[in-house]
Structure formats: structure tokens, C-alpha cells
Coordinates of C-alpha atoms and ligand atoms in Angstrom, one line a residue:
Chain A
X930 CA 0.1 0.3 -0.1
X931 CA 2.7 2.4 0.8
X932 CA 4.6 1.9 -2.4
X933 CA 1.3 2.6 -4.2
X934 CA 1.2 5.9 -2.3
X935 CA 4.5 6.4 -2.9
X936 CA 4.0 6.1 -7.0
X937 CA 0.7 8.2 -6.8
X938 CA 2.7 10.7 -4.8
X939 CA 5.4 11.0 -7.5
X940 CA 3.1 10.7 -10.5
X941 CA -0.2 12.3 -9.5
X942 CA -1.6 12.0 -13.1
X943 CA -1.9 8.0 -12.5
X944 CA -5.0 7.9 -10.9
X945 CA -7.0 10.1 -13.0
X946 CA -5.4 8.1 -16.3
X947 CA -6.8 4.7 -14.6
X948 CA -10.3 6.1 -13.7
X949 CA -10.5 7.4 -17.4
X950 CA -9.4 4.3 -18.9
X951 CA -11.8 2.3 -16.9
X952 CA -14.7 4.5 -17.5
X953 CA -14.4 4.5 -21.3
X954 CA -14.2 0.8 -21.2
X955 CA -17.3 0.7 -19.0
X956 CA -19.4 3.2 -20.8
X957 CA -18.3 1.5 -24.0
X958 CA -19.6 -1.8 -22.9
X959 CA -23.0 -0.4 -21.6
X960 CA -23.6 1.6 -24.6
X961 CA -22.2 0.7 -28.2
X962 CA -22.9 4.1 -29.6
X963 CA -20.6 5.6 -26.9
X964 CA -17.3 4.6 -28.8
X965 CA -18.8 5.7 -32.2
X966 CA -16.8 8.5 -34.0
X967 CA -19.7 11.1 -33.9
X968 CA -20.1 10.6 -30.0
X969 CA -16.3 10.8 -29.4
X970 CA -16.2 14.1 -31.5
X971 CA -18.8 15.5 -29.4
X972 CA -17.1 14.6 -26.1
X973 CA -13.8 16.2 -27.2
X974 CA -16.0 19.6 -28.0
X975 CA -17.5 19.4 -24.9
X976 CA -14.4 18.9 -22.9
X977 CA -12.4 21.8 -25.0
X978 CA -13.5 24.8 -23.2
X979 CA -13.4 23.5 -19.5
X980 CA -10.3 22.0 -20.6
X981 CA -8.4 25.0 -21.8
X982 CA -9.7 27.1 -18.9
X983 CA -8.4 24.2 -16.7
X984 CA -5.0 24.9 -17.7
X985 CA -5.3 28.7 -16.3
X986 CA -7.0 27.4 -13.3
X987 CA -4.1 24.6 -12.6
X988 CA -1.6 27.4 -12.7
X989 CA -3.1 29.2 -10.2
X990 CA -4.0 26.5 -8.0
X991 CA -0.5 25.1 -8.4
X992 CA 0.5 28.4 -6.4
X993 CA -1.7 27.5 -3.7
X994 CA -4.5 30.0 -4.8
X995 CA -7.8 29.6 -6.5
X996 CA -9.4 31.3 -9.1
X997 CA -13.4 31.4 -9.2
X998 CA -13.7 33.9 -11.7
X999 CA -12.0 32.2 -15.0
X1000 CA -15.5 31.1 -16.5
X1001 CA -17.3 34.5 -16.2
X1002 CA -14.1 36.2 -17.0
X1003 CA -14.1 33.9 -20.5
X1004 CA -17.9 34.8 -21.0
X1005 CA -16.8 38.3 -20.7
X1006 CA -14.4 38.2 -23.3
X1007 CA -16.6 36.1 -25.8
X1008 CA -19.2 39.1 -25.4
X1009 CA -16.8 41.7 -25.8
X1010 CA -15.6 39.9 -29.0
X1011 CA -18.8 39.4 -30.2
X1012 CA -20.1 42.9 -29.6
X1013 CA -17.0 44.4 -30.9
X1014 CA -17.4 42.5 -34.2
X1015 CA -20.9 43.2 -34.8
X1016 CA -22.4 46.1 -32.8
X1017 CA -18.9 48.3 -33.0
X1018 CA -18.2 46.8 -36.5
X1019 CA -14.7 46.0 -35.8
X1020 CA -12.9 43.7 -38.4
X1021 CA -12.9 40.2 -37.1
X1022 CA -9.1 40.0 -36.0
X1023 CA -9.3 43.2 -34.2
X1024 CA -12.5 42.0 -32.3
X1025 CA -10.6 39.0 -31.6
X1026 CA -7.4 40.9 -30.0
X1027 CA -9.6 42.9 -28.0
X1028 CA -11.3 40.0 -26.8
X1029 CA -7.7 38.5 -25.9
X1030 CA -6.9 41.8 -24.2
X1031 CA -9.8 41.7 -22.1
X1032 CA -9.0 38.1 -21.0
X1033 CA -5.6 39.5 -20.1
X1034 CA -6.7 42.4 -18.1
X1035 CA -9.1 40.1 -16.0
X1036 CA -5.9 38.0 -15.2
X1037 CA -3.9 41.4 -14.6
X1038 CA -6.6 42.4 -12.2
X1039 CA -6.8 39.3 -10.1
X1040 CA -3.0 39.3 -10.2
X1041 CA -2.6 42.8 -8.7
X1042 CA -5.2 42.3 -6.1
X1043 CA -3.6 39.3 -4.9
X1044 CA 0.0 40.6 -5.1
X1045 CA -0.4 44.2 -4.3
X1046 CA -3.1 44.2 -1.8
X1047 CA -2.1 40.9 -0.2
X1048 CA -5.9 39.7 -0.4
X1049 CA -6.5 35.9 -0.5
X1050 CA -7.1 34.8 -4.0
X1051 CA -10.4 33.1 -3.0
X1052 CA -11.7 36.6 -1.8
X1053 CA -10.3 38.5 -4.9
X1054 CA -11.8 36.1 -7.3
X1055 CA -15.0 35.5 -5.7
X1056 CA -15.3 39.5 -6.2
X1057 CA -14.0 39.8 -9.5
X1058 CA -16.7 36.8 -10.6
X1059 CA -19.4 39.2 -9.7
X1060 CA -17.8 42.1 -11.5
X1061 CA -17.0 40.0 -14.6
X1062 CA -20.8 38.9 -14.5
X1063 CA -22.1 42.2 -14.3
X1064 CA -19.9 43.6 -17.0
X1065 CA -21.0 40.8 -19.3
X1066 CA -24.6 41.9 -18.7
X1067 CA -23.6 45.4 -19.2
X1068 CA -22.1 44.8 -22.5
X1069 CA -24.3 42.5 -23.8
X1070 CA -27.5 43.9 -22.7
X1071 CA -28.5 40.2 -21.9
X1072 CA -28.6 39.9 -25.6
X1073 CA -26.8 36.6 -27.6
X1074 CA -24.7 37.5 -30.7
X1075 CA -25.3 34.9 -33.1
X1076 CA -22.5 33.2 -34.9
X1077 CA -23.8 34.0 -38.4
X1078 CA -23.6 37.8 -37.8
X1079 CA -19.9 37.4 -36.8
X1080 CA -16.9 37.6 -39.2
X1081 CA -16.1 34.0 -39.9
X1082 CA -12.7 33.8 -38.2
X1083 CA -14.4 34.0 -35.1
X1084 CA -16.4 31.0 -35.2
X1085 CA -13.4 29.3 -37.1
X1086 CA -12.5 27.4 -33.8
X1087 CA -15.8 25.4 -34.6
X1088 CA -14.7 24.1 -37.8
X1089 CA -13.6 20.6 -37.9
X1090 CA -10.7 18.3 -39.3
X1091 CA -10.9 14.7 -39.5
X1092 CA -8.4 12.7 -37.3
X1093 CA -8.4 9.2 -37.5
X1094 CA -11.9 9.4 -38.5
X1095 CA -13.1 11.5 -35.7
X1096 CA -14.2 15.0 -36.5
X1097 CA -12.1 17.3 -34.2
X1098 CA -12.6 21.1 -34.2
X1099 CA -10.0 23.5 -34.6
X1100 CA -10.8 24.7 -30.9
X1101 CA -9.9 21.4 -29.7
X1102 CA -6.6 21.6 -31.4
X1103 CA -5.8 24.9 -29.6
X1104 CA -6.8 23.5 -26.6
X1105 CA -4.1 20.7 -27.2
X1106 CA -1.6 23.1 -28.5
X1107 CA -2.1 25.3 -25.0
X1108 CA -1.7 21.9 -23.1
X1109 CA 1.9 21.1 -24.9
X1110 CA 3.1 24.9 -24.2
X1111 CA 2.2 25.3 -20.9
X1112 CA 3.2 22.0 -19.5
X1113 CA 6.8 22.3 -21.4
X1114 CA 6.9 25.7 -19.4
X1115 CA 6.1 24.2 -16.2
X1116 CA 8.4 21.3 -16.6
X1117 CA 11.1 22.6 -18.4
X1118 CA 11.8 26.3 -17.6
X1119 CA 13.1 28.2 -14.5
X1120 CA 9.8 29.8 -14.5
X1121 CA 7.9 26.4 -14.0
X1122 CA 9.9 25.5 -11.1
X1123 CA 9.6 29.0 -9.7
X1124 CA 5.6 28.3 -9.8
X1125 CA 6.1 25.1 -8.1
X1126 CA 8.6 26.6 -5.4
X1127 CA 6.1 29.4 -4.7
X1128 CA 3.2 27.4 -4.3
X1129 CA 4.8 24.9 -2.2
X1130 CA 6.2 27.0 0.6
X1131 CA 6.3 30.8 -0.1
X1132 CA 8.7 31.9 2.4
X1133 CA 11.2 29.0 1.3
X1134 CA 10.8 30.5 -2.1
X1135 CA 11.4 34.1 -1.1
X1136 CA 14.5 32.8 1.0
X1137 CA 16.2 31.3 -2.0
X1138 CA 15.9 34.4 -4.3
X1139 CA 12.7 33.8 -6.1
X1140 CA 10.3 37.0 -6.4
X1141 CA 7.4 35.4 -5.0
X1142 CA 5.1 38.0 -5.9
X1143 CA 6.1 38.4 -9.6
X1144 CA 6.0 34.8 -10.1
X1145 CA 2.3 35.1 -8.9
X1146 CA 1.6 38.2 -11.1
X1147 CA 3.0 36.0 -14.1
X1148 CA 0.8 33.3 -13.4
X1149 CA -2.5 35.4 -13.0
X1150 CA -1.3 37.1 -16.4
X1151 CA -0.7 33.8 -18.1
X1152 CA -4.1 32.6 -16.9
X1153 CA -5.7 35.6 -18.3
X1154 CA -4.2 35.3 -21.9
X1155 CA -5.6 31.5 -21.7
X1156 CA -9.2 32.9 -20.6
X1157 CA -9.2 35.4 -23.6
X1158 CA -8.1 32.5 -26.2
X1159 CA -10.7 30.2 -24.4
X1160 CA -13.4 33.1 -25.3
X1161 CA -12.6 32.6 -29.0
X1162 CA -12.8 28.6 -28.4
X1163 CA -16.5 29.0 -26.7
X1164 CA -17.8 31.2 -29.4
X1165 CA -16.9 28.5 -32.2
X1166 CA -18.4 25.5 -29.9
X1167 CA -21.7 27.7 -29.4
X1168 CA -21.8 29.3 -32.9
X1169 CA -22.3 32.7 -31.1
X1170 CA -21.6 34.5 -28.0
X1171 CA -24.1 34.4 -25.3
X1172 CA -24.0 36.1 -21.9
X1173 CA -25.7 32.9 -20.4
X1174 CA -23.1 30.6 -21.9
X1175 CA -21.0 28.2 -19.4
X1176 CA -22.7 29.1 -16.3
X1177 CA -21.2 26.6 -14.3
X1178 CA -17.9 26.4 -15.8
X1179 CA -16.5 28.5 -12.6
X1180 CA -17.2 25.4 -10.7
X1181 CA -16.4 22.6 -13.3
X1182 CA -13.0 24.0 -14.2
X1183 CA -11.9 23.4 -10.4
X1184 CA -13.6 20.0 -10.4
X1185 CA -11.7 19.1 -13.6
X1186 CA -8.3 20.2 -11.8
X1187 CA -9.2 18.7 -8.5
X1188 CA -10.2 15.2 -10.1
X1189 CA -6.8 15.7 -12.1
X1190 CA -4.9 15.2 -8.9
X1191 CA -3.4 18.9 -8.5
X1192 CA -3.6 19.6 -4.6
X1193 CA -5.4 22.6 -3.7
X1194 CA -2.4 23.3 -1.1
X1195 CA -0.3 24.3 -4.1
X1196 CA 2.8 22.9 -5.4
X1197 CA 2.0 19.5 -6.5
X1198 CA 0.3 18.5 -9.9
X1199 CA 0.6 19.2 -13.4
X1200 CA -1.8 20.3 -16.4
X1201 CA -1.9 16.8 -17.9
X1202 CA -3.9 15.6 -14.7
X1203 CA -6.3 18.6 -15.5
X1204 CA -6.7 17.3 -19.0
X1205 CA -7.6 13.7 -17.6
X1206 CA -9.9 15.4 -15.0
X1207 CA -11.9 17.4 -17.9
X1208 CA -12.2 14.2 -19.8
X1209 CA -13.5 12.2 -17.0
X1210 CA -15.9 14.8 -16.4
X1211 CA -17.0 14.6 -19.9
X1212 CA -17.0 10.9 -20.4
X1213 CA -19.1 10.7 -17.3
X1214 CA -21.5 13.1 -18.4
X1215 CA -21.9 11.9 -21.7
X1216 CA -22.0 8.2 -20.8
X1217 CA -24.4 8.8 -18.0
X1218 CA -26.4 10.4 -20.8
X1219 CA -26.1 7.7 -23.3
X1220 CA -27.1 5.3 -20.7
X1221 CA -30.4 6.8 -20.3
X1222 CA -29.8 8.5 -17.1
X1223 CA -31.3 11.8 -16.1
X1224 CA -28.7 15.2 -16.0
X1225 CA -29.1 14.7 -12.0
X1226 CA -27.5 11.5 -12.0
X1227 CA -24.4 13.0 -14.0
X1228 CA -24.4 15.7 -11.5
X1229 CA -24.4 13.3 -8.4
X1230 CA -21.6 11.2 -10.5
X1231 CA -19.4 14.6 -10.8
X1232 CA -20.0 15.3 -6.9
X1233 CA -18.9 12.0 -5.7
X1234 CA -15.9 12.1 -8.1
X1235 CA -14.6 15.4 -6.8
X1236 CA -14.8 13.9 -3.2
X1237 CA -13.1 10.8 -4.0
X1238 CA -10.4 12.7 -5.9
X1239 CA -9.8 15.3 -2.6
X1240 CA -9.5 12.1 -0.3
X1241 CA -7.1 10.4 -2.6
X1242 CA -5.2 13.7 -2.6
X1243 CA -5.2 13.6 1.3
X1244 CA -4.2 10.2 1.4
X1245 CA -1.3 10.6 -1.0
X1246 CA 0.0 13.4 0.8
X1247 CA 0.7 11.5 3.9
X1248 CA 3.7 9.8 2.4
X1249 CA 5.9 11.9 4.5
X1250 CA 4.8 14.4 7.1
Chain B
X1021 CA 35.3 44.3 25.4
X1022 CA 37.6 41.9 23.9
X1023 CA 38.8 42.4 20.4
X1024 CA 41.5 40.4 18.6
X1025 CA 44.3 43.1 18.2
X1026 CA 45.3 41.4 14.8
X1027 CA 42.0 42.0 13.4
X1028 CA 41.2 45.6 14.5
X1029 CA 43.0 47.7 11.6
X1030 CA 41.9 45.4 9.0
X1031 CA 38.6 46.1 6.8
X1032 CA 35.7 43.8 7.6
X1033 CA 34.5 41.6 4.6
X1034 CA 31.0 42.2 6.3
X1035 CA 30.1 44.8 8.7
X1036 CA 27.1 46.0 10.5
X1037 CA 26.4 49.3 12.5
X1038 CA 23.9 49.7 15.2
X1039 CA 21.2 47.3 13.5
X1040 CA 17.8 48.0 14.8
X1041 CA 14.8 45.4 13.9
X1042 CA 11.5 45.5 15.6
X1043 CA 8.4 43.3 15.2
X1044 CA 5.7 45.2 16.7
X1045 CA 6.6 45.8 20.4
X1046 CA 9.2 43.0 20.3
X1047 CA 12.7 44.0 20.1
X1048 CA 14.5 41.8 17.9
X1049 CA 17.9 43.6 17.6
X1050 CA 18.7 46.8 19.6
X1051 CA 21.6 48.5 18.0
X1052 CA 24.0 45.3 17.1
X1053 CA 27.3 45.7 15.5
X1054 CA 29.2 43.0 13.9
X1055 CA 32.3 42.5 11.9
X1056 CA 33.3 39.6 9.8
X1057 CA 37.0 39.6 8.8
X1058 CA 38.5 37.6 5.8
X1059 CA 39.6 34.0 6.7
X1060 CA 37.7 33.6 9.9
X1061 CA 34.9 31.7 11.5
X1062 CA 32.7 34.0 13.7
X1063 CA 30.4 32.2 15.6
X1064 CA 27.4 33.9 17.0
X1065 CA 25.9 32.3 20.7
X1066 CA 23.3 33.2 22.7
X1067 CA 19.8 32.0 24.2
X1068 CA 16.6 31.4 22.4
X1069 CA 15.2 34.4 21.4
X1070 CA 18.6 36.6 21.8
X1071 CA 18.2 37.8 18.0
X1072 CA 20.8 35.5 16.4
X1073 CA 18.3 34.7 13.5
X1074 CA 17.1 38.3 13.2
X1075 CA 20.4 39.2 13.1
X1076 CA 21.8 37.2 10.1
X1077 CA 18.2 37.7 8.5
X1078 CA 19.2 41.6 8.4
X1079 CA 22.7 40.8 7.1
X1080 CA 21.5 38.7 4.3
X1081 CA 18.4 40.4 3.0
X1082 CA 15.8 38.2 4.4
X1083 CA 14.7 41.0 6.5
X1084 CA 15.2 44.9 6.4
X1085 CA 16.4 46.5 9.4
X1086 CA 14.7 49.4 10.8
X1087 CA 18.0 51.1 11.3
X1088 CA 21.6 50.7 10.9
X1089 CA 24.1 50.2 7.9
X1090 CA 25.7 47.3 6.4
X1091 CA 29.2 47.5 4.6
X1092 CA 30.5 44.9 2.3
X1093 CA 34.6 45.2 1.6
X1094 CA 34.3 48.9 3.3
X1095 CA 31.5 50.1 1.1
X1096 CA 28.0 50.7 2.0
X1097 CA 25.5 48.2 0.8
X1098 CA 21.8 47.6 1.0
X1099 CA 19.9 44.1 0.7
X1100 CA 16.3 44.4 -0.1
X1101 CA 15.6 40.9 -0.9
X1102 CA 17.6 37.9 -0.4
X1103 CA 18.5 37.9 -3.9
X1104 CA 20.4 41.0 -3.3
X1105 CA 22.6 39.2 -0.9
X1106 CA 22.9 36.2 -2.8
X1107 CA 24.2 38.0 -6.0
X1108 CA 26.8 39.9 -3.7
X1109 CA 28.2 36.4 -3.2
X1110 CA 26.5 35.8 0.4
X1111 CA 24.8 32.3 0.7
X1112 CA 22.7 31.6 3.8
X1113 CA 21.5 28.4 5.2
X1114 CA 18.5 29.5 7.1
X1115 CA 17.1 27.9 10.2
X1116 CA 14.0 26.8 8.4
X1117 CA 16.2 25.7 5.5
X1118 CA 14.3 27.1 2.8
X1119 CA 13.8 24.4 0.8
X1120 CA 11.0 23.4 -1.6
X1121 CA 9.5 20.0 -0.3
X1122 CA 8.0 19.0 -3.7
X1123 CA 11.3 19.7 -5.8
X1124 CA 14.1 17.5 -6.1
X1125 CA 17.4 17.9 -4.6
X1126 CA 19.1 19.3 -7.6
X1127 CA 16.2 21.5 -8.5
X1128 CA 16.5 23.0 -4.8
X1129 CA 20.0 23.4 -5.1
X1130 CA 19.8 25.3 -8.3
X1131 CA 16.5 27.0 -7.3
X1132 CA 16.7 30.7 -8.4
X1133 CA 19.8 30.2 -10.3
X1134 CA 18.7 27.4 -13.0
X1135 CA 21.6 26.7 -15.9
X1136 CA 20.0 27.0 -19.2
X1137 CA 20.4 24.7 -22.1
X1138 CA 23.1 26.1 -24.5
X1139 CA 22.1 27.3 -27.8
X1140 CA 18.5 28.1 -28.9
X1141 CA 16.8 25.6 -26.6
X1142 CA 18.0 27.6 -23.8
X1143 CA 17.9 31.2 -24.9
X1144 CA 14.7 30.9 -27.3
X1145 CA 12.8 28.0 -25.4
X1146 CA 14.4 28.9 -22.0
X1147 CA 14.6 25.4 -21.4
X1148 CA 16.6 24.4 -18.4
X1149 CA 19.7 22.2 -18.4
X1150 CA 18.4 19.4 -15.7
X1151 CA 21.5 16.8 -16.8
X1152 CA 24.0 19.5 -15.9
X1153 CA 22.3 20.6 -12.8
X1154 CA 21.8 17.0 -11.5
X1155 CA 25.7 16.4 -12.3
X1156 CA 27.0 19.5 -10.7
X1157 CA 24.5 18.8 -7.5
X1158 CA 26.0 15.1 -7.3
X1159 CA 29.4 16.5 -7.5
X1160 CA 29.1 18.9 -5.0
X1161 CA 27.8 16.5 -2.6
X1162 CA 30.2 14.1 -3.4
X1163 CA 32.9 16.7 -2.9
X1164 CA 31.3 17.5 0.8
X1165 CA 31.5 13.7 1.5
X1166 CA 27.7 13.8 1.9
X1167 CA 27.5 9.9 1.0
X1168 CA 24.2 9.2 2.4
X1169 CA 22.6 11.4 -0.4
X1170 CA 23.4 10.2 -3.8
X1171 CA 20.3 10.2 -5.6
X1172 CA 19.6 13.7 -6.8
X1173 CA 16.2 13.4 -8.2
X1174 CA 14.3 12.2 -5.0
X1175 CA 11.9 14.9 -3.6
X1176 CA 13.2 17.0 -0.6
X1177 CA 10.1 15.8 1.2
X1178 CA 11.3 12.0 1.0
X1179 CA 14.3 13.2 3.0
X1180 CA 15.2 12.9 6.8
X1181 CA 15.6 16.2 8.4
X1182 CA 19.1 15.5 8.7
X1183 CA 19.6 14.9 4.8
X1184 CA 17.3 18.1 4.2
X1185 CA 20.1 20.0 6.3
X1186 CA 22.9 18.5 4.1
X1187 CA 21.5 19.7 1.0
X1188 CA 21.0 23.5 2.2
X1189 CA 24.4 23.5 3.5
X1190 CA 25.9 21.7 0.3
X1191 CA 23.8 24.7 -1.6
X1192 CA 25.0 27.2 0.4
X1193 CA 28.8 26.2 0.0
X1194 CA 28.5 25.6 -3.5
X1195 CA 27.4 29.0 -4.5
X1196 CA 29.1 31.2 -1.5
X1197 CA 32.0 33.0 -3.0
X1198 CA 31.8 35.8 -0.5
X1199 CA 30.4 34.8 2.6
X1200 CA 28.7 31.6 3.9
X1201 CA 26.1 32.1 7.0
X1202 CA 24.9 29.1 8.8
X1203 CA 21.9 29.3 11.0
X1204 CA 22.1 26.1 13.2
X1205 CA 23.4 23.9 10.4
X1206 CA 23.9 20.9 12.8
X1207 CA 21.0 21.1 14.6
X1208 CA 19.5 17.8 13.1
X1209 CA 22.8 16.0 11.9
X1210 CA 24.1 12.8 13.6
X1211 CA 27.8 13.0 15.1
X1212 CA 29.3 12.0 11.8
X1213 CA 27.1 14.4 9.8
X1214 CA 27.8 17.3 12.2
X1215 CA 31.7 16.8 11.9
X1216 CA 31.3 16.8 8.2
X1217 CA 29.6 20.0 8.4
X1218 CA 32.6 21.3 10.8
X1219 CA 35.1 20.0 8.5
X1220 CA 33.4 22.0 5.7
X1221 CA 33.1 25.3 7.8
X1222 CA 37.1 24.8 8.2
X1223 CA 37.4 24.2 4.4
X1224 CA 35.8 27.1 3.3
X1225 CA 37.5 29.0 5.7
X1226 CA 40.8 27.8 4.4
X1227 CA 39.4 28.5 0.7
X1228 CA 39.1 32.3 1.8
X1229 CA 35.5 32.5 2.3
X1230 CA 34.5 33.8 5.9
X1231 CA 32.0 32.3 7.5
X1232 CA 29.3 33.3 10.2
X1233 CA 27.9 30.0 12.5
X1234 CA 24.8 30.3 14.8
X1235 CA 25.1 27.2 17.0
X1236 CA 24.0 26.4 20.6
X1237 CA 26.7 23.5 20.7
X1238 CA 29.6 25.1 22.7
X1239 CA 31.9 22.3 21.9
X1240 CA 31.5 22.6 18.0
X1241 CA 31.8 26.6 18.4
X1242 CA 35.2 26.4 20.6
X1243 CA 36.3 23.5 18.1
X1244 CA 35.8 25.8 14.6
X1245 CA 35.2 29.5 15.8
X1246 CA 38.0 32.3 15.4
X1247 CA 36.0 34.6 17.3
X1248 CA 32.4 34.5 19.2
X1249 CA 29.9 37.1 18.9
X1250 CA 27.8 36.6 22.2
X1251 CA 24.2 37.9 21.6
X1252 CA 22.1 38.9 24.6
X1253 CA 18.6 40.5 24.9
X1254 CA 18.9 42.0 21.1
X1255 CA 22.4 43.2 22.0
X1256 CA 25.9 42.2 21.4
X1257 CA 27.0 41.2 25.1
X1258 CA 30.7 41.0 24.1
X1259 CA 33.0 39.4 21.2
X1260 CA 35.4 36.7 22.6
X1261 CA 37.9 34.0 21.3
X1262 CA 38.2 30.5 22.3
X1263 CA 41.5 31.4 23.6
X1264 CA 40.5 34.4 25.7
X1265 CA 37.5 32.7 27.5
X1266 CA 36.5 29.4 28.5
X1267 CA 33.1 27.7 27.5
X1268 CA 31.7 28.3 31.1
X1269 CA 32.8 32.0 30.8
X1270 CA 31.1 32.2 27.4
X1271 CA 27.8 30.6 28.8
X1272 CA 28.0 33.1 31.8
X1273 CA 28.0 36.2 29.3
X1274 CA 25.3 34.5 27.3
X1275 CA 22.8 34.4 30.3
X1276 CA 24.0 37.5 31.8
X1277 CA 26.0 36.2 34.7
X1278 CA 29.3 37.5 33.7
X1279 CA 30.1 41.0 32.0
X1280 CA 31.7 40.7 28.9
Ligands
ATP2784 N1 8.9 37.3 12.3 C1 8.8 37.8 13.8 N2 7.5 38.3 14.3 C2 7.5 38.8 15.7 N3 8.5 38.8 16.3 C3 9.8 38.0 15.8 C4 9.9 37.5 14.7 N4 10.9 36.7 14.3 C5 11.7 37.1 15.5 N5 10.8 37.6 16.6 C6 11.3 38.0 17.7 O1 12.6 38.5 17.8 C7 13.3 37.9 19.1 C8 14.6 37.4 18.5 O2 14.2 36.1 17.6 P1 15.4 35.4 16.8 O3 14.6 34.3 16.0 O4 16.3 36.5 16.2 O5 16.3 34.5 18.2 P2 17.2 33.6 18.1 O6 18.4 34.1 18.9 O7 17.5 33.0 16.6 O8 16.8 32.3 18.7 P3 16.7 30.8 18.7 O9 18.0 30.2 19.3 O10 15.7 30.0 19.3 O11 16.8 30.4 17.4 C9 12.3 37.1 19.8 O12 11.8 37.6 20.7 C10 11.3 36.8 18.9 O13 10.4 36.4 19.3
MG2785 MG1 17.3 31.5 15.7

């Protein structure tokens, strides 16, 4: 048992990987349509947005913080893109850049409040969650911008290419690209090591000469950039920008990170675990729906998954204390 | 106050003048002077709460003193952050060790000064050279004779308290080019490992790197120190030498039973 625990401690992505493989097999056996290319394509699309936001959330959680606002920041960015392109008549690429800038700004705001005012990230992002939601309603006046009213570049992320017989959207590919880039930065650059060190033990990191507040600010900045990019993926996925989109995204993202084995105490975990976590939630929701179960059972299953994942994290962390 | 005559006319490598540090109503340092000369081991002794840790934190940028000045080679310096002191060549093993539990031994030794890969991988992609850092970490530990710790890829949290201390000491010894400061570096070590650290301190001194050593262990202090700074109630009570005073005298000055 202790060796199992030691392995899980060193490779926190192992347990979600096992859960994912087992659940895919089980759902495949329950319903033959689960493994059909069209259904697999659907799952990847359902997971793309939460998966991309999960990267931003993982970065923040690795620093022992939490971001309750990523979902609403993403919706705000998508609404800005939609309205800039239609109501204000900006060209597609410009509207996109404005949206990216808004995403970045949400990250900068969170980061400055956390590092300059020394407020707990939970409180900061609880506040900005409301602010971003209010701004979304202000900008959109509650109205959805339809995809066919937008320049085609904005909905490009919803187009598909066929990969091994499964239709994959460009949005999904962008999400995967983000995973590759961020996991590289975390594992192979000094910045990545400083992110882990800052989340692990802030005072130790400071004493070893790391500028902890600079690292934290950079993390929120990167998270903001990812939020902006995800807004583009979201517009393609929904073929439009709606103020009521992705209402449960804020919490689903944290769910994916936690199931993926990243510790809420900081300093432990990685983005691949989060991708697995997002896939597990997507597979459970999709598989249970195909099995004919009501949405309430999907929600129930996700709730149980979270509690099991956090219990496993606690157990793993007892390796040496 | 006893000061060794031979050192009185030389310029100290590191000097502190009238350092004051308060934490709210608690006075950590109450106008402390300190001189560290080239080629010496300066021990700092004192009771718990005498201000030893606070003093070396003010010397190494971990705390900013409320008042007082620092001089490095006779020139005024100000350390606002720990990395300012590090860049000046001052390496410190803090009492808390300041290691990151989830990172491995090599990553900890190079934390904050990672070595990048050569070529575009390093300059464009900013990739760190894990292989080289591991090799250098291994070499450094071997040189220190720390044989219980050959796998530099284990996370620090899997090490014993003594092994963690060894990593922190090895890091300081490897990078300290000007001054090495050790805050109770043998507190968690066994007899053999303590002796290795004492040997290391002597070797650093012989290499020309002066050392500040905080310790509660009087035999250790009297074995390696050239001079002993006695800290008491936030002040320097005396500076003595192992030749001028006995261990009993040193303890008496520490506790206030004897005037320095
Ligand atoms: N961060 C802090 N906040 C408040 N008070 C502090 C802080 N750090 C030190 N002090 C106080 O300053 C005084 C000196 O503490 P310091 O840690 O320097 O003692 P020390 O000589 O290193 O003791 P020890 O031998 O126990 O390590 C103590 O009264 C301590 O309570
Ligand atoms: Mg102390």
C-alpha cells in the first residue's frame, strides 16, 4: 500500500488516467454508441472549453491560490469579441485581439489584487466573479450575438478536421496546443520551477531568492491570456456569444483540476492531470446520458468524483509528514 | 570588550553598524554591531530569542532592518531582498532551511539560479539543463562527503531532517563566493554528519570564504570559531575568542551572569 501511495505521490496523474481508461471501457460496454466517432467528437468538443480554462486554473492552484472567476472572465471576453465585431463593426481579427486583451486584463486585475493588496485569491476572485458577470450583462444587454452575424474568423474554432475518422474542431486543437506549451513551460523552464516553489512554500521560495509576487503576477497574467483564447474557442463551440453560456464553468474547471490530482494546497500536480480530469467529467456526463440516466445522476456522479479525488489527494500527501 | 588586536586594523568583509529591528512591540535587535573578517569563522551564540536569527536575516536581505548600515568590503550596501545578498556572493542556510519540499534535490540546489541549455533551446525556449544541474549537484554532494545522499532526483520531502540540512548546507557551500552564513546547520545532524559540516566550515575558511556560524553547541563553536559574537537580549554582549575565554565564561556572558 505504501509503495502504491509513493508512486501516486510522485506521478499524481496516474490515478485519473486509470479512472479515465476504466470509465471509457465501462461506458463503451454499456452502450455501443459511446465509442462511435460522432460521439467521441462530441465529447472532445464538450471538454475543450473546460479543458482550456483548466490550464489557467491549474496554474493558479499550483501557486496555492484558487480562481473562482475564470468562467465568467471567459464569458465576458467572448461577449466583448461578439459585440466588438457586430455592434461596433470591428474587423474580425481586431475584435479577437480586443477580446484577448480583455482576458489578459481580467488576469492582471486578479493578479494585482492578490500580489499588491495581499488579499487571499479566494476573496479576490469571488469579487471579480461578480464584477465580470455584471460587466458581461452591461456589455451584452443580456443579448446573444449569433455566429452568422460575426466575421467567419471568430467562429473558425468550431470548424472541424478529420483525425483518424473522428471530427476534431480547431478549438480542440488549440486547447491541446495550449496544454503542450504550458506543460513544457512548467516542466522545462526556470519559471515553471518557480511556480511550483512559490506554491509549495512561499517563505522558502522567497529566501532562496525567488520574487514570489512576480511569479504570482505572471501566473495570473498567463491565466488571463488563456481565458482570452478560450473565449474564441467558446464562440466556435456555441456558434455565437451568449451572456448565459458556460454558467457552471467556474466550478467545473476547479472540479477538473481537482480530479486531475493537482493539490489545492499548491506545489503539486500538472496540467495533464487536469486534461484527464476534464475528460473524466466529460466522459461521465456523456456516458451516463447515453445510458439514459437523468442529468441529476450526472451531477451526482461528478460530485462523488470530486470528493473521492480530494480524499485520494489527502491520502497521498501522508507519504511523509 | 575583548577584540582580537590582529583584526582591529583590517577592513571587515562584512560589517553591520547599530542594527535595529523591531516586530511590533518586540525588539529583535537593539543596535547591534558585527564585523566579519577575511579568513575567519565567526560564531554567534546566545539564548533562544537573543536575536541571532534576526541578526543574520538582516545581514542577508531576508529582513530589512529598521535602522543601521551594512558594509561589504568597506562599502555601504543595502539588501532589499535575499537575492540581493546572493548576488553579492553571500549564501545562507536559514534555520528553516528554505527548501521546496516537492522539488528534487538538484532542483533545490539550483533554485533561483537555474542553468539553461546552450543554444536556441536555452535562449529561445528557455529550457533548463536538468542533466547538467543534476551532475553538478551530485559532484557537490560528493565533494562534501555527503554519501548518504546520492540520488539527487528524490523530492526533498522524502529525505530525513538531517539529509535536508545537508542539501541546504551543500547549496550554500557551492555558491557562497564571498560569505557563507549558517543558522544552526547541525541541529538535526548525527555525530558523523555534524563533523562533516564542521570540516566543511574549516575548508570554506581555508578557501578564503569567511563563515558566520550560529550554534547552541559549545564544543562545536569552540572547535571551529576564530571569534565568538555573544548575543544577549537583542544586543551584542561581547566578542570573545576560544583562547581568551572558556566555555563556562561564554555561557555566563550569554546568560548575563558575567559581563563581557
Ligand atoms: N517574524 C517575527 N515576528 C515577531 N517576532 C519575531 C519574529 N522573528 C523574531 N521575533 C522575535 O525576535 C526575538 C529574536 O528572535 P530570533 O529568532 O532572532 O532569536 P534566536 O536568537 O535566533 O533564537 P533561537 O536560538 O531560538 O533560534 C524573539 O523575541 C522573537 O520572538
Ligand atoms: Mg534562531
